[in-house]
Amino acid sequence: MNTPLHSRASDQDFSACDRAALLHELAGILPGTALLADPEDLKPYECDGLTAYRQMPFAVTLPENETQVVAVLKACHRHGVPVVARGAGTGLSGGATPVDGGVILSLARLKHILRIDPLARTAVVQPGVRNLAISEAAAPLGLYYAPDPSSQIACTIGGNVAENSGGVHCLKYGLTVHNILKLRVALIDGTVVEVGSDALDAPGYDLLAVLIGSEGMLAVVLEATVKLTPKPQIAKVVMASFDDMTRAGNAVADIIAAGIIPAGLEMMDKPATAAVEDFVHAGYDLEAEAILLAESDGTPEEVEEEIAAMKAVLEQAGARELRVSQSEAERLKFWAGRKAAFPAVGRITPDYLCMDGTIPRKHLAHVLIRIGELAQQYGLRCANVFHAGDGNLHPLIMFDANVPGEVERATEFGARILELSVDVGGTITGEHGVGIEKVGQMCVQFSPEELAAFHALKAAFDPQGLLNPGKAVPTPRRCSEYRLTGSARETK
Amino acid sequence: MSDLSEQFIERIKSANAPLCIRGSGSKDFHGNTPRGDVLETAGHTGIVAYEPTELFITARCGTPLAEIEAALNEKGQCLPFEPPRFAADSTVGGMVAAGLSGPRRASAGSVRDYVLGVKLIDGQARELAFGGQVMKNVAGYDVSRLIAGSLGTLGLITAVSLKVLPQPVAETTLRFEMNQGEALDQLNRWAGQPLPIVASCWENGVLTLRLAGARAAVEAAQLKLGAGETAPDGFWNDLRDQRLPFFAVETLWRLSVPSLAPRLDLPGEQLIEWGGALRWLSSDAAPETIRAAAAAVGGSATLYRAPPGLKAQVGTFAPLSAPLMTLHRNLKVAFDPQGIFNPGRMYPDF
Ligand SMILES: Cc1cc2nc3c(=O)[nH]c(=O)nc-3n(C[C@H](O)[C@H](O)[C@H](O)COP(=O)(O)OP(=O)(O)OC[C@H]3O[C@@H](n4cnc5c(N)ncnc54)[C@H](O)[C@@H]3O)c2cc1C
């Protein structure tokens, strides 16, 4: 990419700290291979999954255990140097993008599954454990970890907690926040605290709820106790195609009105379907304007009953074609396309931006038509994948960063989509987080008083503002900038 | 339907003494003894929005829970966490502030799991909105879920949006004779299997199970578990609203423990819910003994119902570690710097 956007993430000034002394201290805490300071070694850490924004960190630390994590935090805290926690770096909003002059605290080497308790149906894992690794380890016990982001092969539980990640099954099984029982975290000054409990509730405020989705700005996750779910005996998926989006949107409402909460309920528009079909050959209907995937899981009897009910509703709703997976292999094939939607689109365009608004489902058709108009206006292509059950829309804006002006156009196009989501009563981010990407649109969704409350909450955990500064919650100054220019970002 | 938010804001702005936020007062017993001038919320009523196919309902804080449940029932939906209704006029604001969930909690989740958004007036009399009406929303810190169970100490909840779900298609209740140890063991084993057990209650040698879900699933499970006898009508509602004779005691402890915790050897009577994770205890054992027994198995003991003297003496909630208490105080200051709302209701420190 030619002209990445510079992430001038924070308004705070961290220039006065004694970085040489800090580096010296860090070298005393960490083994040689766990401290990186050469520009060449730092390069892979200059961005996360939001590659349009880049910033070189001052140093990268890769501690191997909790003692080292705490020591790194204490040292940075003492020197007043900002810290950005990092898992696998798959985040799509720039949550793990370094802060100028700051230290990256990678949790990737804390990757042990400490315990699995089959009877209690819990696993205790270190923050760097990959999402899928938990389900793989629990599989022999007939259990799995339910939240399944499409990035689950790579993303870490620490990152999932920080973003409150969802997946295609969260309509029925909940988000990360519904599947974490307890966290062991370190505050910026190195204090270790346990929140939540092995019981179903704990006395005091629900700090677990605040920490989950806090984008690494309140504390660093050291250990998570996650809930495991018994694996359903069987799952089947109905694939329905529709001639128009409105009808497909209504079909989703009809399923819910019929009293059914499918295990997964996903939609793709025509451009998305074309991109994934080319990639995974799942046999999608390429003529359709929209494809709907509706899954049922449970006992064989339950699944028969629910699939039959969903088929009836979908037929009634005007589906042009209906297919039910006849085997586990076929079910996985139907899903493969949806799960690979981002990389599939990545193949047909040099660059793309993935948006993440949630909207009330009833506005789907209106929002998609408006996105189509915006695509024309900005001269860019856009494919849409949709967690239809819970209204979380992922428009994928395609662009070429080597063409002057396209990054800016794509970014602006994205900003308009987010504003549109807020206008119809939704939110700028359903599961990817605000990070640096949507910090400007926070000024659209929240009032100055609400933003002030967020800053106060942050200060309750991190009074000096050293943990991931400048992310997620804009300062009043940035909001005035955003209102003036329609963009809170600075281009290099 | 009536909107009193302006009045609330004025009242909070001009408050020069602590305020005690009160819905219907049905949960005055919960937490430490209420202090301060009473601010009644019961007049601020009305379902502001209910969209069954979007699976949410928004209501002002004074709306009776009964009104909300009636509206949901009409569309075949429900609040799956089954909050207890201590009085006919219990309000939805009080329900969220108290954060108490009922029989289905272990399978369906708790109040906070269903909170989508709140409107709040903070200690500086600012009206703030967090979260929203959509199911997935990670913009900003999750203040709405923090508010659930905060006992009105962070602000006055003026409105809440809750996720709702369809009522189960089929439901049945089974009863088994079993001692406590057997029941705990059995419940934990069943919970690891894909069975539609949504609620459980053990008391006095009898385990009562509720199965709910797709008709086929309930029937299959009933066969598998071996048909026990059924329970009397209204049993689950009596449990939910704590009207069973067991609850009619002066001093009642609520022990929230890992479901796997063995039988707790404490004097007195126990009633067990949530697959073993909630143990009600009516006992006159020393509070320290009870708290220590809960802590020893990784849980905590709340002095749920007790004469005011005892509550004042030992506190309703188990003490927090020093760093946790610091975070609590800091959060209190962030939302209510003058300490106006419900002082001491959760912990005497704030
Ligand atoms: C192809 C693709 C598909 C995706 N699909 C989904 C999807 O379906 N659903 C979804 O929700 N997301 C999805 N994502 C986004 C992303 O994978 C998730 O946000 C994921 O949770 C990030 O995890 P990570 O380990 O990569 O975290 P990172 O990107 O490294 O970090 C993300 C944030 O977490 C913080 N953080 C990381 N570790 C810790 C820790 N231990 N303590 C405190 N803070 C920490 C960081 O500071 C940062 O703010 C997708 C991304 C890609 C690239």
PDB file of C-alpha atoms in Angstrom, chain A residues 117 119-121 163-164 170-171 175 177-178 191 193-195 197-201 203-210 214 217-218 230-231 253 256-257 259 261 299 301-302 305 358-362 387 390 392 427-431 433-434 442 445-446 449-450 452-454 456-458 460-461, chain B residues 51-55 105-106 112-113 126-130 134-143 145-146 148 150 153-154 163 165-166 188-189 191-194 214-217 220 254 256-260 274 277 298-300 317-318 320 323-324 327-328 330-332 334-335 346-347 350:
ATOM      1  CA  ASP A 117     -13.289 -28.897  33.351  1.00  0.00           C
ATOM      2  CA  LEU A 119     -18.254 -31.308  34.381  1.00  0.00           C
ATOM      3  CA  ALA A 120     -18.254 -27.569  35.059  1.00  0.00           C
ATOM      4  CA  ARG A 121     -18.127 -26.948  31.283  1.00  0.00           C
ATOM      5  CA  GLU A 163     -13.742  -6.438  21.069  1.00  0.00           C
ATOM      6  CA  ASN A 164     -16.683  -8.453  22.439  1.00  0.00           C
ATOM      7  CA  CYS A 170     -24.283 -15.492  18.264  1.00  0.00           C
ATOM      8  CA  LEU A 171     -27.987 -14.944  17.636  1.00  0.00           C
ATOM      9  CA  LEU A 175     -21.505 -12.767  22.057  1.00  0.00           C
ATOM     10  CA  VAL A 177     -19.864 -11.121  26.854  1.00  0.00           C
ATOM     11  CA  HIS A 178     -22.363 -13.958  27.277  1.00  0.00           C
ATOM     12  CA  THR A 191      -2.189  -4.439  39.846  1.00  0.00           C
ATOM     13  CA  VAL A 193      -7.490  -8.108  39.658  1.00  0.00           C
ATOM     14  CA  GLU A 194      -9.987 -10.923  39.205  1.00  0.00           C
ATOM     15  CA  VAL A 195     -13.442 -10.004  37.988  1.00  0.00           C
ATOM     16  CA  SER A 197     -16.543 -15.627  39.223  1.00  0.00           C
ATOM     17  CA  ASP A 198     -16.730 -19.373  38.742  1.00  0.00           C
ATOM     18  CA  ALA A 199     -20.249 -18.912  40.069  1.00  0.00           C
ATOM     19  CA  LEU A 200     -22.929 -17.285  37.897  1.00  0.00           C
ATOM     20  CA  ASP A 201     -22.584 -13.887  39.562  1.00  0.00           C
ATOM     21  CA  PRO A 203     -20.845  -9.207  44.350  1.00  0.00           C
ATOM     22  CA  GLY A 204     -20.401  -5.569  43.324  1.00  0.00           C
ATOM     23  CA  TYR A 205     -20.637  -3.918  39.935  1.00  0.00           C
ATOM     24  CA  ASP A 206     -20.574  -6.050  36.817  1.00  0.00           C
ATOM     25  CA  LEU A 207     -17.004  -5.163  35.889  1.00  0.00           C
ATOM     26  CA  LEU A 208     -16.893  -8.107  33.531  1.00  0.00           C
ATOM     27  CA  ALA A 209     -19.420  -6.330  31.339  1.00  0.00           C
ATOM     28  CA  VAL A 210     -17.326  -3.166  31.275  1.00  0.00           C
ATOM     29  CA  SER A 214     -13.290  -2.144  26.190  1.00  0.00           C
ATOM     30  CA  MET A 217      -8.197   0.513  27.106  1.00  0.00           C
ATOM     31  CA  LEU A 218      -9.017  -0.451  30.691  1.00  0.00           C
ATOM     32  CA  PRO A 230     -22.429 -29.043  24.763  1.00  0.00           C
ATOM     33  CA  LYS A 231     -22.056 -29.760  21.080  1.00  0.00           C
ATOM     34  CA  ALA A 253     -38.456 -10.994  10.157  1.00  0.00           C
ATOM     35  CA  ILE A 256     -38.439 -14.542  13.997  1.00  0.00           C
ATOM     36  CA  ALA A 257     -42.136 -13.733  14.043  1.00  0.00           C
ATOM     37  CA  GLY A 259     -41.033 -17.873  17.125  1.00  0.00           C
ATOM     38  CA  ILE A 261     -34.354 -18.358  16.829  1.00  0.00           C
ATOM     39  CA  THR A 299     -31.431 -33.117  18.693  1.00  0.00           C
ATOM     40  CA  GLU A 301     -36.089 -34.452  16.232  1.00  0.00           C
ATOM     41  CA  GLU A 302     -35.738 -30.791  17.126  1.00  0.00           C
ATOM     42  CA  GLU A 305     -39.101 -29.770  13.325  1.00  0.00           C
ATOM     43  CA  THR A 358     -25.784  -2.665  13.120  1.00  0.00           C
ATOM     44  CA  ILE A 359     -29.218  -1.571  11.998  1.00  0.00           C
ATOM     45  CA  PRO A 360     -32.768  -2.477  12.934  1.00  0.00           C
ATOM     46  CA  ARG A 361     -33.446  -5.198  10.385  1.00  0.00           C
ATOM     47  CA  LYS A 362     -36.597  -3.557   9.100  1.00  0.00           C
ATOM     48  CA  HIS A 387     -25.449 -11.170  10.146  1.00  0.00           C
ATOM     49  CA  ASP A 390     -29.023  -9.583  14.648  1.00  0.00           C
ATOM     50  CA  ASN A 392     -25.086  -6.530  11.886  1.00  0.00           C
ATOM     51  CA  THR A 427     -24.883   1.771  15.818  1.00  0.00           C
ATOM     52  CA  ILE A 428     -21.534   2.393  14.128  1.00  0.00           C
ATOM     53  CA  THR A 429     -20.073  -0.903  15.262  1.00  0.00           C
ATOM     54  CA  GLY A 430     -21.630  -4.264  16.051  1.00  0.00           C
ATOM     55  CA  GLU A 431     -18.547  -6.368  16.732  1.00  0.00           C
ATOM     56  CA  GLY A 433     -14.904  -2.063  17.701  1.00  0.00           C
ATOM     57  CA  VAL A 434     -14.308   1.636  17.221  1.00  0.00           C
ATOM     58  CA  MET A 442     -18.479   8.286  17.831  1.00  0.00           C
ATOM     59  CA  GLN A 445     -23.569   8.533  17.890  1.00  0.00           C
ATOM     60  CA  PHE A 446     -22.865  10.078  21.312  1.00  0.00           C
ATOM     61  CA  GLU A 449     -21.815  14.491  27.866  1.00  0.00           C
ATOM     62  CA  GLU A 450     -21.890  10.795  27.005  1.00  0.00           C
ATOM     63  CA  ALA A 452     -17.310  12.724  28.860  1.00  0.00           C
ATOM     64  CA  ALA A 453     -18.816   9.852  30.858  1.00  0.00           C
ATOM     65  CA  PHE A 454     -16.742   7.375  28.805  1.00  0.00           C
ATOM     66  CA  ALA A 456     -14.460   9.368  33.252  1.00  0.00           C
ATOM     67  CA  LEU A 457     -14.994   5.616  33.179  1.00  0.00           C
ATOM     68  CA  LYS A 458     -11.631   5.175  31.482  1.00  0.00           C
ATOM     69  CA  ALA A 460     -11.460   5.061  36.869  1.00  0.00           C
ATOM     70  CA  PHE A 461      -9.188   2.290  35.547  1.00  0.00           C
TER      71      PHE A 461
ATOM     72  CA  GLU B  51     -41.009  -4.535  18.019  1.00  0.00           C
ATOM     73  CA  PRO B  52     -41.482  -8.289  18.246  1.00  0.00           C
ATOM     74  CA  THR B  53     -39.607  -9.076  15.033  1.00  0.00           C
ATOM     75  CA  GLU B  54     -36.638  -6.935  16.098  1.00  0.00           C
ATOM     76  CA  LEU B  55     -36.716  -8.781  19.435  1.00  0.00           C
ATOM     77  CA  ARG B 105     -31.085 -17.969  34.669  1.00  0.00           C
ATOM     78  CA  ALA B 106     -28.604 -20.850  34.385  1.00  0.00           C
ATOM     79  CA  ARG B 112     -27.629  -8.037  32.245  1.00  0.00           C
ATOM     80  CA  ASP B 113     -27.391 -10.488  29.358  1.00  0.00           C
ATOM     81  CA  ARG B 126     -26.989  14.883  32.737  1.00  0.00           C
ATOM     82  CA  GLU B 127     -29.280  12.667  30.718  1.00  0.00           C
ATOM     83  CA  LEU B 128     -27.128  10.039  29.013  1.00  0.00           C
ATOM     84  CA  ALA B 129     -27.956   7.185  26.657  1.00  0.00           C
ATOM     85  CA  PHE B 130     -25.819   4.072  26.322  1.00  0.00           C
ATOM     86  CA  VAL B 134     -29.977  -3.414  18.473  1.00  0.00           C
ATOM     87  CA  MET B 135     -28.545  -6.717  19.601  1.00  0.00           C
ATOM     88  CA  LYS B 136     -24.930  -6.123  18.676  1.00  0.00           C
ATOM     89  CA  ASN B 137     -23.375  -2.878  19.691  1.00  0.00           C
ATOM     90  CA  VAL B 138     -19.801  -2.280  20.782  1.00  0.00           C
ATOM     91  CA  ALA B 139     -19.628   1.506  20.373  1.00  0.00           C
ATOM     92  CA  GLY B 140     -18.182   2.835  23.619  1.00  0.00           C
ATOM     93  CA  TYR B 141     -17.863   1.031  26.935  1.00  0.00           C
ATOM     94  CA  ASP B 142     -20.795  -1.201  27.829  1.00  0.00           C
ATOM     95  CA  VAL B 143     -22.289   1.093  30.454  1.00  0.00           C
ATOM     96  CA  ARG B 145     -24.709  -3.749  31.382  1.00  0.00           C
ATOM     97  CA  LEU B 146     -22.669  -2.128  34.155  1.00  0.00           C
ATOM     98  CA  ALA B 148     -27.664  -3.775  35.663  1.00  0.00           C
ATOM     99  CA  SER B 150     -25.734  -1.502  40.374  1.00  0.00           C
ATOM    100  CA  THR B 153     -25.805   3.797  42.934  1.00  0.00           C
ATOM    101  CA  LEU B 154     -24.540   5.079  39.569  1.00  0.00           C
ATOM    102  CA  LYS B 163     -33.790  -8.133  24.291  1.00  0.00           C
ATOM    103  CA  LEU B 165     -37.235 -13.993  22.953  1.00  0.00           C
ATOM    104  CA  PRO B 166     -40.047 -16.260  21.828  1.00  0.00           C
ATOM    105  CA  ASN B 188     -24.064 -31.229  36.659  1.00  0.00           C
ATOM    106  CA  ARG B 189     -24.019 -34.364  34.544  1.00  0.00           C
ATOM    107  CA  ALA B 191     -25.982 -29.921  32.085  1.00  0.00           C
ATOM    108  CA  GLY B 192     -23.102 -31.260  30.015  1.00  0.00           C
ATOM    109  CA  GLN B 193     -25.505 -33.006  27.668  1.00  0.00           C
ATOM    110  CA  PRO B 194     -27.626 -31.396  24.997  1.00  0.00           C
ATOM    111  CA  ALA B 214     -39.074 -27.644  20.629  1.00  0.00           C
ATOM    112  CA  ARG B 215     -41.839 -30.177  21.245  1.00  0.00           C
ATOM    113  CA  ALA B 216     -39.780 -33.042  19.872  1.00  0.00           C
ATOM    114  CA  ALA B 217     -36.827 -32.159  22.068  1.00  0.00           C
ATOM    115  CA  ALA B 220     -37.308 -37.035  23.704  1.00  0.00           C
ATOM    116  CA  ARG B 254     -28.188 -16.271  48.925  1.00  0.00           C
ATOM    117  CA  SER B 256     -23.862 -17.967  44.529  1.00  0.00           C
ATOM    118  CA  VAL B 257     -21.353 -20.786  43.981  1.00  0.00           C
ATOM    119  CA  PRO B 258     -19.907 -22.841  41.131  1.00  0.00           C
ATOM    120  CA  SER B 259     -22.509 -25.466  40.239  1.00  0.00           C
ATOM    121  CA  LEU B 260     -19.955 -28.169  40.986  1.00  0.00           C
ATOM    122  CA  TRP B 274     -29.643 -22.976  38.764  1.00  0.00           C
ATOM    123  CA  ALA B 277     -25.125 -22.669  41.243  1.00  0.00           C
ATOM    124  CA  GLY B 298     -15.161 -20.071  44.905  1.00  0.00           C
ATOM    125  CA  GLY B 299     -18.470 -18.304  45.456  1.00  0.00           C
ATOM    126  CA  SER B 300     -19.957 -15.589  47.630  1.00  0.00           C
ATOM    127  CA  PHE B 317     -22.672  -8.246  50.128  1.00  0.00           C
ATOM    128  CA  ALA B 318     -19.455 -10.132  50.647  1.00  0.00           C
ATOM    129  CA  LEU B 320     -14.412  -6.971  47.927  1.00  0.00           C
ATOM    130  CA  PRO B 323      -8.099  -3.236  44.360  1.00  0.00           C
ATOM    131  CA  LEU B 324     -11.666  -4.140  43.394  1.00  0.00           C
ATOM    132  CA  LEU B 327     -12.272   0.419  41.145  1.00  0.00           C
ATOM    133  CA  HIS B 328     -15.780   0.540  42.607  1.00  0.00           C
ATOM    134  CA  ASN B 330     -13.575   5.283  41.212  1.00  0.00           C
ATOM    135  CA  LEU B 331     -16.576   4.231  39.122  1.00  0.00           C
ATOM    136  CA  LYS B 332     -18.967   5.698  41.654  1.00  0.00           C
ATOM    137  CA  ALA B 334     -17.130   8.889  37.658  1.00  0.00           C
ATOM    138  CA  PHE B 335     -20.939   8.707  37.549  1.00  0.00           C
ATOM    139  CA  MET B 346     -24.354  -1.659  47.965  1.00  0.00           C
ATOM    140  CA  TYR B 347     -21.325  -1.056  50.197  1.00  0.00           C
ATOM    141  CA  PHE B 350     -19.889   4.677  48.698  1.00  0.00           C
TER     142      PHE B 350
END
